[in-house]
Amino acid sequence: MTNRPMSFYFLGAFFILFVLFLYGPNITIAILSFQGENGGLTFPMRGSSLHWYAQLFERQAVGDFSSALLRSFVLGVMVMICTVVFSLLAGLAFRKHFVGSSMVFYLTLASLILPSILVSLGIGLMFDRFGFTPNWFSSGFGSHLTWTLPFGLLIMFAVFNRFNPSYEMASADLGATKLQTFRFILLPLLAPSLMGIGLFGFTLSYDEFARTLMTSGALNTLPLELFAMTTNVTSPVLYALGSVTTLVSLCVILLTLVLLKQLNRKPKHQGK
Amino acid sequence: MILSRQIHSYWQALPLTLILLGFLVFPICVILVVSFWDYNEYSLIPDFILENYEFLLTSNVTLKAYLQTFKYAFLSWFFTFLIGFTLAYFLAFHIRSQKNQTILFLLCTVPFFTSNIIRMISWIPLLGRNGLVNSALQTSGLIEQPLDWLLYSDFAIVLAYIHLYTLFMVVPIFNSMMRIDRNLVEAALDAGAAPWQILKDIIVPLSKSGIMVGSIFVFTLVMGDFITVKIMGGGIKANVATLIYNEISLLQYPAAAAGAIVLLITVLMMLMILFRLVDVRKEL
């Protein structure tokens, strides 16, 4: 098995094609978002400009884009924090078998698997019947958590399955309290995974449409704004918005990766 | 002692459980109750009628929508499985250094983090009447008229599903492939097995659980989706979830609720079949 078989090159080509398929469309709209002022939704490019990006930030032109962005961002951060904390706690709970644990587990799976439109409709109806006003930070927040928490918990399972408990035992043997063990042993070891969960939580919430549909109340989040635009905007401003939101997601991913690297580096420095 | 240990587990699992009860279980109960209610243009009327279901279950539109939904689900599953399995196989068995594996894997994962809606509208400049695909085909002389079925068609819908959801196949299949003991493959090679025999008799059976988990994801995501059908179908295609969405837009909540309950039952029945075939909990 030292020489690469033919199938390697064949499969490699397939992989490259898939990556092109994956990124091609996004790159296309990124290019088209720089259309000139008279440009349309397709090629050819009629000049190039930042006209459509400028349009985004003019309030009247395409709806309230900047407040929608801000709302989605704040909601994403709220969801991220709760997802990290609640998944960590639940992950710790599942390390020991407790009565009812399989019920909680199947509930989490159900949350992941049930069609989003059901969750959206249900929460919307519930708020309506109880006379609460749906809002992106109340009902929307809850509906997003039903999407992010299952991902968080599943990642926690994967993490704890590969986790070596002897560090904790050593810490306990040396006389550390439970809280100290948690603070100085468990938390630093789990930090990279927790950041992964945070990344998942933020971006899933930031891009969530179906579960926000009936739960965001009167004010739109960014995906809702985008969806509204797909039905009534037929100019490259749509592509500009698409490219901006993609850029935000990419920045969050990059930031997380950089932080992860920093975290991984730290212990080595201390070791020296 | 055992009880005091369990107490810790209980408060730790509490926040997650409460959120899921409050924002998942209870809302679904509300849907169930409302699905039996009556309604007019202005309001919902608490009642116990079966008309919502009766209308739903005897309507031709519903039947057609369900057929469409199953068609999309099956086609998407078929293609995401073929592509996802091939990619996972390449990553797990052909890329040897773990670092390269991670990099290539991340490359596939990044688009998952951007909005589905954007990934869908990205197809417009490619597939539209004046899009890149049509112009390329026309300049090369393969076709004279632009193809109309590229966008706003079943083709576009299934293509978008493949674009959106193949990753959900790659991840679990890759995971189970990484757990296959490489000695098995070596032994099979030594015993003179052909590559396709290794694939058929070792790799496919041992990655069955990953295939199942991926299939569950793709099936349920496609079954409950309405945005893709709405955007990529150009508003002329309908599946079950778009019917529910339309009823929501018309504020016909009891009808939407009945549709939602029937969809829920359908999805649960399919899941029960799939769960029979694999123990998900063992796979994590």
Coordinates of C-alpha atoms in Angstrom, one line a residue:
Chain A
M1 CA 0.0 0.0 0.0
T2 CA 3.0 2.3 -0.4
N3 CA 2.2 3.5 -3.9
R4 CA -1.0 5.5 -4.5
P5 CA -3.4 3.3 -6.4
M6 CA -5.3 4.7 -9.4
S7 CA -8.4 5.0 -7.4
F8 CA -6.7 7.7 -5.3
Y9 CA -6.4 10.0 -8.2
F10 CA -9.9 9.2 -9.4
L11 CA -11.4 9.9 -5.9
G12 CA -9.2 12.9 -5.5
A13 CA -10.6 14.4 -8.7
F14 CA -14.1 13.6 -7.4
F15 CA -13.3 15.4 -4.2
I16 CA -12.1 18.5 -6.0
L17 CA -15.2 18.5 -8.2
F18 CA -17.3 18.3 -5.0
V19 CA -15.5 21.2 -3.4
L20 CA -16.1 23.3 -6.6
F21 CA -19.7 22.3 -6.5
L22 CA -19.8 23.4 -2.9
Y23 CA -18.2 26.7 -3.3
G24 CA -18.8 27.6 -6.9
P25 CA -22.2 29.2 -6.5
N26 CA -21.1 31.3 -3.5
I27 CA -18.1 32.6 -5.3
T28 CA -20.3 33.4 -8.3
I29 CA -22.6 35.6 -6.3
A30 CA -19.7 37.2 -4.5
I31 CA -18.4 38.3 -7.9
L32 CA -21.8 39.4 -9.1
S33 CA -22.3 41.5 -6.0
F34 CA -19.7 43.9 -7.4
Q35 CA -21.9 44.6 -10.5
G36 CA -21.9 48.1 -11.9
E37 CA -25.0 50.2 -11.2
N38 CA -26.8 49.0 -14.3
G39 CA -25.9 45.4 -13.8
G40 CA -28.4 42.6 -13.3
L41 CA -28.7 39.3 -11.6
T42 CA -26.6 37.3 -14.1
F43 CA -23.4 37.7 -16.1
P44 CA -22.1 39.6 -18.0
M45 CA -20.7 42.1 -15.5
R46 CA -21.6 45.6 -16.5
G47 CA -18.7 47.4 -14.9
S48 CA -17.8 47.0 -11.3
S49 CA -18.8 49.0 -8.3
L50 CA -19.6 48.9 -4.6
H51 CA -23.0 50.4 -5.5
W52 CA -25.0 47.4 -4.2
Y53 CA -23.1 47.3 -0.9
A54 CA -23.8 51.0 -0.4
Q55 CA -27.5 50.3 -1.1
L56 CA -27.5 47.8 1.8
F57 CA -26.9 50.5 4.4
E58 CA -29.4 52.9 3.0
R59 CA -32.5 52.3 5.1
Q60 CA -35.2 52.9 2.6
A61 CA -33.8 51.0 -0.3
V62 CA -34.0 47.4 0.8
G63 CA -35.7 47.4 4.2
D64 CA -34.1 47.5 7.5
F65 CA -30.9 45.6 6.9
S66 CA -28.6 46.9 9.6
S67 CA -31.0 46.5 12.5
A68 CA -31.8 43.0 11.3
L69 CA -28.1 42.2 11.2
L70 CA -27.7 43.6 14.7
R71 CA -30.7 41.6 16.0
S72 CA -29.3 38.4 14.5
F73 CA -25.9 39.1 16.0
V74 CA -27.2 39.7 19.5
L75 CA -29.5 36.7 19.3
G76 CA -26.6 34.6 18.1
V77 CA -24.5 35.6 21.0
M78 CA -27.3 34.9 23.6
V79 CA -27.9 31.5 22.0
M80 CA -24.2 30.8 21.9
I81 CA -23.7 31.4 25.6
C82 CA -26.8 29.4 26.7
T83 CA -25.8 26.6 24.4
V84 CA -22.3 26.3 25.8
V85 CA -23.4 26.4 29.4
F86 CA -26.5 24.2 29.1
S87 CA -24.7 21.6 26.9
L88 CA -21.8 21.4 29.3
L89 CA -24.0 20.9 32.3
A90 CA -26.1 18.3 30.5
G91 CA -23.0 16.6 29.2
L92 CA -21.7 16.4 32.8
A93 CA -25.1 15.0 33.9
F94 CA -24.9 12.2 31.3
R95 CA -21.5 11.0 32.5
K96 CA -23.4 9.1 35.2
H97 CA -26.4 7.2 34.4
F98 CA -29.4 8.8 36.0
V99 CA -33.0 7.7 36.0
G100 CA -34.8 9.4 33.1
S101 CA -31.5 10.0 31.2
S102 CA -32.7 8.1 28.1
M103 CA -35.9 10.2 28.1
V104 CA -33.8 13.3 28.1
F105 CA -31.6 11.8 25.4
Y106 CA -34.5 10.9 23.1
L107 CA -36.1 14.4 23.7
T108 CA -32.8 15.9 22.5
L109 CA -32.8 13.7 19.4
A110 CA -36.4 14.6 18.7
S111 CA -35.6 18.2 18.9
L112 CA -32.9 17.7 16.3
I113 CA -35.0 15.6 14.0
L114 CA -38.5 17.1 14.1
P115 CA -39.2 19.4 11.1
S116 CA -38.4 23.0 12.0
I117 CA -41.7 24.2 10.8
L118 CA -43.4 22.2 13.5
V119 CA -41.3 23.8 16.2
S120 CA -42.0 27.2 14.7
L121 CA -45.7 26.7 14.4
G122 CA -46.0 25.3 17.9
I123 CA -44.1 28.0 19.7
G124 CA -46.0 30.7 17.6
L125 CA -49.3 29.1 18.6
M126 CA -48.3 28.7 22.2
F127 CA -47.4 32.4 22.5
D128 CA -50.5 33.4 20.7
R129 CA -52.8 31.3 22.9
F130 CA -51.2 32.5 26.1
G131 CA -51.4 36.1 25.0
F132 CA -47.7 36.7 25.0
T133 CA -46.2 38.8 22.2
P134 CA -43.7 36.8 20.3
N135 CA -40.3 38.4 20.1
W136 CA -37.0 37.5 18.6
F137 CA -35.4 37.6 22.1
S138 CA -38.1 35.5 23.8
S139 CA -39.9 33.0 21.6
G140 CA -37.2 33.3 18.9
F141 CA -34.5 32.6 21.5
G142 CA -36.3 29.5 22.7
S143 CA -36.9 28.2 19.3
H144 CA -33.2 28.6 18.4
L145 CA -32.2 26.8 21.5
T146 CA -34.2 23.8 20.5
W147 CA -32.0 23.6 17.4
T148 CA -28.6 24.4 18.9
L149 CA -28.8 22.4 22.2
P150 CA -29.0 19.0 20.5
F151 CA -25.9 19.8 18.5
G152 CA -24.2 21.0 21.7
L153 CA -25.1 17.9 23.6
L154 CA -24.1 15.5 20.9
I155 CA -20.7 17.2 20.7
M156 CA -20.4 16.9 24.5
F157 CA -21.1 13.1 24.2
A158 CA -18.4 12.8 21.6
V159 CA -16.0 14.7 23.8
F160 CA -16.7 12.8 27.0
N161 CA -16.4 9.5 25.2
R162 CA -12.8 10.3 24.3
F163 CA -12.1 11.9 27.7
N164 CA -9.6 10.4 30.0
P165 CA -11.0 10.5 33.6
S166 CA -7.6 9.8 35.2
Y167 CA -6.8 13.6 35.2
E168 CA -9.8 14.2 37.4
M169 CA -9.0 11.2 39.6
A170 CA -5.4 12.5 40.0
S171 CA -6.7 15.9 40.9
A172 CA -9.1 14.4 43.5
D173 CA -6.3 12.3 44.9
L174 CA -4.2 15.4 45.4
G175 CA -6.9 16.8 47.5
A176 CA -8.6 19.2 45.2
T177 CA -12.3 20.0 45.8
K178 CA -14.8 19.2 43.2
L179 CA -15.1 22.8 42.2
Q180 CA -11.3 23.1 41.9
T181 CA -11.1 20.0 39.8
F182 CA -13.8 21.4 37.6
R183 CA -12.2 24.9 37.3
F184 CA -8.5 23.8 36.9
I185 CA -8.7 20.4 35.2
L186 CA -12.0 19.8 33.5
L187 CA -12.7 23.3 32.1
P188 CA -9.3 23.9 30.5
L189 CA -9.3 20.4 28.9
L190 CA -12.8 21.0 27.6
A191 CA -12.3 24.5 26.4
P192 CA -11.6 23.8 22.7
S193 CA -14.7 21.6 22.5
L194 CA -16.8 24.2 24.2
M195 CA -15.6 26.8 21.7
G196 CA -16.6 24.5 19.0
I197 CA -20.1 24.3 20.5
G198 CA -20.2 28.0 20.8
L199 CA -19.3 28.4 17.1
F200 CA -22.0 25.9 16.2
G201 CA -24.5 27.7 18.4
F202 CA -23.8 31.1 17.1
T203 CA -23.8 30.3 13.4
L204 CA -26.8 27.9 13.6
S205 CA -28.8 30.7 15.3
Y206 CA -27.4 33.4 13.0
D207 CA -28.6 31.5 9.9
E208 CA -31.7 30.0 11.2
F209 CA -34.8 30.7 9.2
A210 CA -37.5 28.1 9.6
R211 CA -37.6 28.1 13.4
T212 CA -37.6 31.9 13.4
L213 CA -40.5 32.2 11.0
M214 CA -43.4 32.3 13.5
T215 CA -41.3 33.2 16.6
S216 CA -39.6 36.4 15.8
G217 CA -42.5 38.7 16.3
A218 CA -42.8 42.0 14.5
L219 CA -39.1 42.5 13.9
N220 CA -37.1 40.5 11.4
T221 CA -33.9 38.7 11.9
L222 CA -31.4 38.6 9.1
P223 CA -32.5 35.3 7.5
L224 CA -36.1 36.5 7.5
E225 CA -35.0 39.8 5.9
L226 CA -33.1 37.7 3.3
F227 CA -36.1 35.5 2.6
A228 CA -38.4 38.5 2.1
M229 CA -35.8 39.9 -0.3
T230 CA -35.8 36.7 -2.4
T231 CA -39.4 37.3 -3.2
N232 CA -39.4 41.0 -3.9
V233 CA -35.8 42.2 -4.7
T234 CA -34.4 41.4 -8.1
S235 CA -31.2 43.3 -8.1
P236 CA -27.6 42.4 -7.1
V237 CA -28.3 44.0 -3.7
L238 CA -29.5 40.5 -2.8
Y239 CA -26.0 39.1 -3.6
A240 CA -24.4 41.9 -1.6
L241 CA -26.4 41.0 1.4
G242 CA -25.6 37.3 0.9
S243 CA -21.9 38.0 0.6
V244 CA -22.0 40.2 3.8
T245 CA -23.7 37.5 5.9
T246 CA -21.4 34.8 4.5
L247 CA -18.5 37.0 5.5
V248 CA -19.7 37.3 9.0
S249 CA -20.0 33.6 9.3
L250 CA -16.5 33.1 7.9
C251 CA -15.1 35.6 10.4
V252 CA -16.7 33.8 13.3
I253 CA -15.2 30.5 12.1
L254 CA -11.8 32.0 11.6
L255 CA -11.9 33.8 14.9
T256 CA -12.7 30.5 16.6
L257 CA -9.9 28.6 14.8
V258 CA -7.4 31.3 15.8
L259 CA -8.6 31.2 19.5
L260 CA -8.4 27.4 19.4
K261 CA -4.8 27.6 18.2
Q262 CA -4.0 30.1 21.0
L263 CA -5.6 27.8 23.6
N264 CA -3.6 24.8 22.3
R265 CA -0.4 26.7 22.5
K266 CA -0.8 28.0 26.0
P267 CA 0.0 24.8 28.0
K268 CA 3.2 24.3 26.1
H269 CA 4.5 27.7 27.0
Q270 CA 3.7 27.2 30.6
G271 CA 5.5 23.9 30.4
K272 CA 8.7 25.7 29.4
Chain B
M1 CA -24.6 7.7 48.0
I2 CA -26.1 6.7 44.6
L3 CA -29.0 9.1 45.1
S4 CA -26.7 12.0 46.0
R5 CA -24.7 11.4 42.9
Q6 CA -27.9 11.4 40.9
I7 CA -28.9 14.7 42.3
H8 CA -26.0 16.4 40.6
S9 CA -27.0 14.9 37.3
Y10 CA -30.5 16.1 37.8
W11 CA -29.8 19.8 38.3
Q12 CA -27.2 19.6 35.6
A13 CA -29.6 18.2 33.0
L14 CA -32.4 20.5 34.2
P15 CA -31.9 23.6 32.0
L16 CA -31.7 21.6 28.8
T17 CA -34.7 19.5 29.8
L18 CA -36.8 22.5 30.8
I19 CA -36.1 24.3 27.5
L20 CA -37.0 21.2 25.5
L21 CA -40.1 20.7 27.5
G22 CA -41.2 24.3 27.2
F23 CA -40.2 25.0 23.6
L24 CA -40.6 21.6 22.0
V25 CA -42.9 19.2 23.8
F26 CA -45.5 21.7 25.0
P27 CA -45.7 23.6 21.7
I28 CA -46.3 20.3 20.0
C29 CA -49.1 19.6 22.4
V30 CA -50.5 23.0 21.5
I31 CA -50.4 22.1 17.8
L32 CA -52.2 18.8 18.6
V33 CA -55.0 20.7 20.5
V34 CA -55.4 23.4 17.9
S35 CA -55.6 20.9 15.1
F36 CA -59.0 20.1 16.4
W37 CA -60.2 23.7 16.6
D38 CA -62.4 25.6 14.2
Y39 CA -61.5 28.9 12.6
N40 CA -62.8 31.7 10.5
E41 CA -61.1 34.7 8.9
Y42 CA -60.6 36.5 12.2
S43 CA -60.0 34.1 14.9
L44 CA -59.5 30.6 16.2
I45 CA -62.5 29.0 17.8
P46 CA -61.8 26.3 20.5
D47 CA -63.8 23.3 19.6
F48 CA -63.4 19.6 18.9
I49 CA -63.9 19.0 15.2
L50 CA -62.3 16.5 12.8
E51 CA -62.9 18.6 9.7
N52 CA -59.3 19.8 9.5
Y53 CA -58.1 16.2 9.3
E54 CA -61.0 15.1 7.1
F55 CA -60.3 17.8 4.6
L56 CA -56.6 17.1 4.7
L57 CA -56.8 13.4 4.3
T58 CA -59.3 13.3 1.5
S59 CA -57.7 16.1 -0.5
N60 CA -56.0 15.3 -3.8
V61 CA -53.6 18.2 -3.1
T62 CA -52.3 16.5 0.0
L63 CA -51.8 13.2 -1.7
K64 CA -49.8 14.9 -4.5
A65 CA -47.8 16.9 -2.0
Y66 CA -46.9 13.7 -0.1
L67 CA -45.9 12.0 -3.3
Q68 CA -43.7 15.0 -4.2
T69 CA -42.2 15.0 -0.7
F70 CA -41.3 11.3 -0.9
K71 CA -39.8 11.8 -4.3
Y72 CA -37.6 14.7 -3.1
A73 CA -36.7 12.7 0.0
F74 CA -35.7 9.6 -1.9
L75 CA -33.8 11.4 -4.7
S76 CA -31.9 13.6 -2.2
W77 CA -31.1 10.6 0.0
F78 CA -29.9 8.5 -3.0
F79 CA -27.5 11.2 -4.3
T80 CA -26.3 12.5 -1.0
F81 CA -25.6 8.9 0.0
L82 CA -23.6 8.1 -3.2
I83 CA -21.6 11.4 -3.0
G84 CA -21.3 11.4 0.8
F85 CA -20.0 7.8 0.9
T86 CA -17.5 8.3 -1.8
L87 CA -16.1 11.5 -0.1
A88 CA -16.0 9.9 3.3
Y89 CA -14.2 6.8 1.8
F90 CA -11.7 9.1 0.2
L91 CA -11.0 11.0 3.3
A92 CA -10.9 8.0 5.6
F93 CA -8.9 5.5 3.5
H94 CA -6.9 7.6 1.1
I95 CA -5.7 10.6 3.0
R96 CA -3.1 9.3 5.4
S97 CA -2.0 12.2 7.5
Q98 CA -4.4 13.3 10.2
K99 CA -3.6 16.9 9.5
N100 CA -4.6 16.7 5.9
Q101 CA -7.7 14.8 6.8
T102 CA -8.7 17.6 9.2
I103 CA -8.0 20.3 6.6
L104 CA -10.0 18.7 3.8
F105 CA -12.7 17.9 6.3
L106 CA -13.0 21.5 7.4
L107 CA -13.1 22.6 3.8
C108 CA -16.3 20.6 3.4
T109 CA -17.7 21.9 6.6
V110 CA -17.3 25.6 6.1
P111 CA -20.3 26.1 3.8
F112 CA -22.5 24.4 6.4
F113 CA -22.0 27.5 8.5
T114 CA -23.5 29.9 6.0
S115 CA -27.1 30.6 5.5
N116 CA -29.1 28.0 3.5
I117 CA -31.0 30.8 1.8
I118 CA -27.9 32.3 0.5
R119 CA -26.6 29.0 -0.7
M120 CA -29.8 28.6 -2.6
I121 CA -30.0 32.0 -4.2
S122 CA -26.4 31.4 -5.3
W123 CA -27.7 29.0 -7.9
I124 CA -29.8 31.6 -9.6
P125 CA -26.9 33.2 -11.7
L126 CA -25.8 29.7 -12.6
L127 CA -29.0 28.0 -13.5
G128 CA -31.2 30.8 -14.7
R129 CA -32.4 31.3 -18.3
N130 CA -29.5 33.6 -19.0
G131 CA -27.3 31.9 -16.4
L132 CA -23.8 30.5 -16.8
V133 CA -24.8 26.9 -17.5
N134 CA -27.2 27.9 -20.3
S135 CA -24.8 30.4 -21.9
A136 CA -22.0 27.8 -21.7
L137 CA -24.1 25.2 -23.4
Q138 CA -25.3 27.6 -26.0
T139 CA -21.9 28.9 -26.9
S140 CA -20.6 25.3 -27.2
G141 CA -23.4 24.6 -29.6
L142 CA -24.9 21.8 -27.6
I143 CA -28.3 23.4 -27.4
E144 CA -30.0 26.2 -29.3
Q145 CA -32.6 27.3 -26.9
P146 CA -31.8 27.9 -23.2
L147 CA -33.0 25.0 -21.0
D148 CA -35.9 26.1 -18.9
W149 CA -35.9 23.2 -16.5
L150 CA -32.6 24.1 -14.8
L151 CA -34.1 26.6 -12.4
Y152 CA -37.6 26.6 -10.7
S153 CA -37.9 22.8 -11.2
D154 CA -37.6 19.5 -9.5
F155 CA -34.1 19.3 -10.8
A156 CA -33.2 22.6 -9.1
I157 CA -34.8 21.5 -5.8
V158 CA -33.0 18.2 -5.6
L159 CA -29.7 19.9 -6.7
A160 CA -30.1 22.4 -3.8
Y161 CA -30.8 19.5 -1.3
I162 CA -27.6 17.8 -2.5
H163 CA -25.7 21.1 -2.1
L164 CA -27.1 21.7 1.4
Y165 CA -27.2 18.3 3.0
T166 CA -24.4 16.1 1.6
L167 CA -22.3 17.1 4.6
F168 CA -24.8 15.4 6.9
M169 CA -23.9 12.2 5.1
V170 CA -20.2 12.7 5.1
V171 CA -19.8 13.4 8.8
P172 CA -21.4 10.2 10.3
I173 CA -20.1 7.9 7.5
F174 CA -16.6 9.3 8.0
N175 CA -16.9 8.8 11.7
S176 CA -17.8 5.2 11.5
M177 CA -15.2 4.5 8.8
M178 CA -12.5 5.9 11.0
R179 CA -13.4 3.3 13.6
I180 CA -12.9 0.4 11.2
D181 CA -9.9 -1.6 12.3
R182 CA -7.4 -1.1 9.5
N183 CA -6.0 -4.6 10.1
L184 CA -9.2 -6.1 8.7
V185 CA -8.5 -4.4 5.4
E186 CA -4.9 -5.6 5.4
A187 CA -6.0 -9.1 6.2
A188 CA -8.5 -9.1 3.4
L189 CA -5.8 -7.8 1.0
D190 CA -3.4 -10.6 2.2
A191 CA -6.1 -13.1 1.7
G192 CA -6.4 -11.9 -1.9
A193 CA -9.6 -9.9 -1.8
A194 CA -10.3 -7.6 -4.7
P195 CA -10.8 -3.9 -3.8
W196 CA -14.5 -4.1 -4.5
Q197 CA -14.8 -7.1 -2.3
I198 CA -13.2 -5.2 0.5
L199 CA -15.6 -2.4 -0.1
K200 CA -18.6 -4.7 -0.2
D201 CA -17.8 -7.1 2.5
I202 CA -15.9 -5.0 5.0
I203 CA -16.3 -1.3 4.6
V204 CA -20.0 -1.0 3.7
P205 CA -21.2 -3.4 6.5
L206 CA -19.0 -1.7 9.1
S207 CA -20.0 1.8 8.2
K208 CA -23.7 0.8 8.2
S209 CA -24.4 2.8 11.4
G210 CA -23.0 6.0 9.9
I211 CA -25.0 5.5 6.8
M212 CA -28.1 5.1 8.9
V213 CA -27.4 8.3 10.9
G214 CA -26.8 10.2 7.8
S215 CA -29.9 8.9 6.1
I216 CA -32.0 9.9 9.1
F217 CA -30.6 13.4 8.9
V218 CA -31.2 13.8 5.2
F219 CA -34.6 12.2 5.2
T220 CA -36.0 14.3 8.0
L221 CA -34.5 17.5 6.8
V222 CA -35.9 17.1 3.4
M223 CA -39.3 16.0 4.7
G224 CA -39.8 19.1 6.8
D225 CA -38.3 21.6 4.4
F226 CA -40.3 24.3 2.8
I227 CA -37.8 27.1 2.0
T228 CA -35.8 25.1 -0.6
V229 CA -39.0 24.1 -2.4
K230 CA -40.3 27.7 -2.3
I231 CA -37.1 29.3 -3.5
M232 CA -35.7 26.6 -5.9
G233 CA -39.2 25.6 -7.1
G234 CA -40.1 29.2 -7.9
G235 CA -43.4 29.0 -6.0
I236 CA -44.9 26.5 -8.4
K237 CA -43.7 23.3 -6.7
A238 CA -45.2 22.2 -3.5
N239 CA -44.4 19.6 -0.9
V240 CA -46.1 18.9 2.4
A241 CA -44.2 21.6 4.4
T242 CA -45.0 24.3 1.8
L243 CA -48.7 23.5 2.2
I244 CA -48.3 24.0 5.9
Y245 CA -46.3 27.2 5.3
N246 CA -49.0 28.5 3.0
E247 CA -51.7 27.8 5.5
I248 CA -49.6 29.7 8.1
S249 CA -49.3 32.7 5.8
L250 CA -53.1 32.7 5.4
L251 CA -53.5 32.5 9.2
Q252 CA -55.4 29.2 8.9
Y253 CA -53.6 27.8 12.0
P254 CA -55.9 24.8 12.7
A255 CA -55.5 23.6 9.2
A256 CA -51.8 24.1 9.4
A257 CA -51.7 22.3 12.7
A258 CA -53.5 19.3 11.3
G259 CA -51.1 19.2 8.5
A260 CA -48.2 19.4 10.9
I261 CA -49.5 16.5 13.0
V262 CA -49.9 14.3 10.0
L263 CA -46.4 15.2 8.9
L264 CA -45.1 14.5 12.4
I265 CA -46.7 11.1 12.4
T266 CA -45.2 10.3 8.9
V267 CA -41.7 11.4 10.0
L268 CA -42.0 9.4 13.2
M269 CA -43.1 6.3 11.4
M270 CA -40.1 6.5 9.1
L271 CA -37.8 7.1 12.0
M272 CA -39.1 4.1 13.8
I273 CA -38.2 2.0 10.8
L274 CA -34.7 3.5 10.6
F275 CA -34.1 3.2 14.4
R276 CA -35.0 -0.5 14.2
L277 CA -32.0 -0.9 12.0
V278 CA -29.5 0.9 14.2
D279 CA -28.9 1.8 17.8
V280 CA -28.0 5.5 17.5
R281 CA -26.8 5.8 21.1
K282 CA -24.1 3.3 20.5
E283 CA -22.7 5.3 17.7
L284 CA -21.8 8.5 19.6

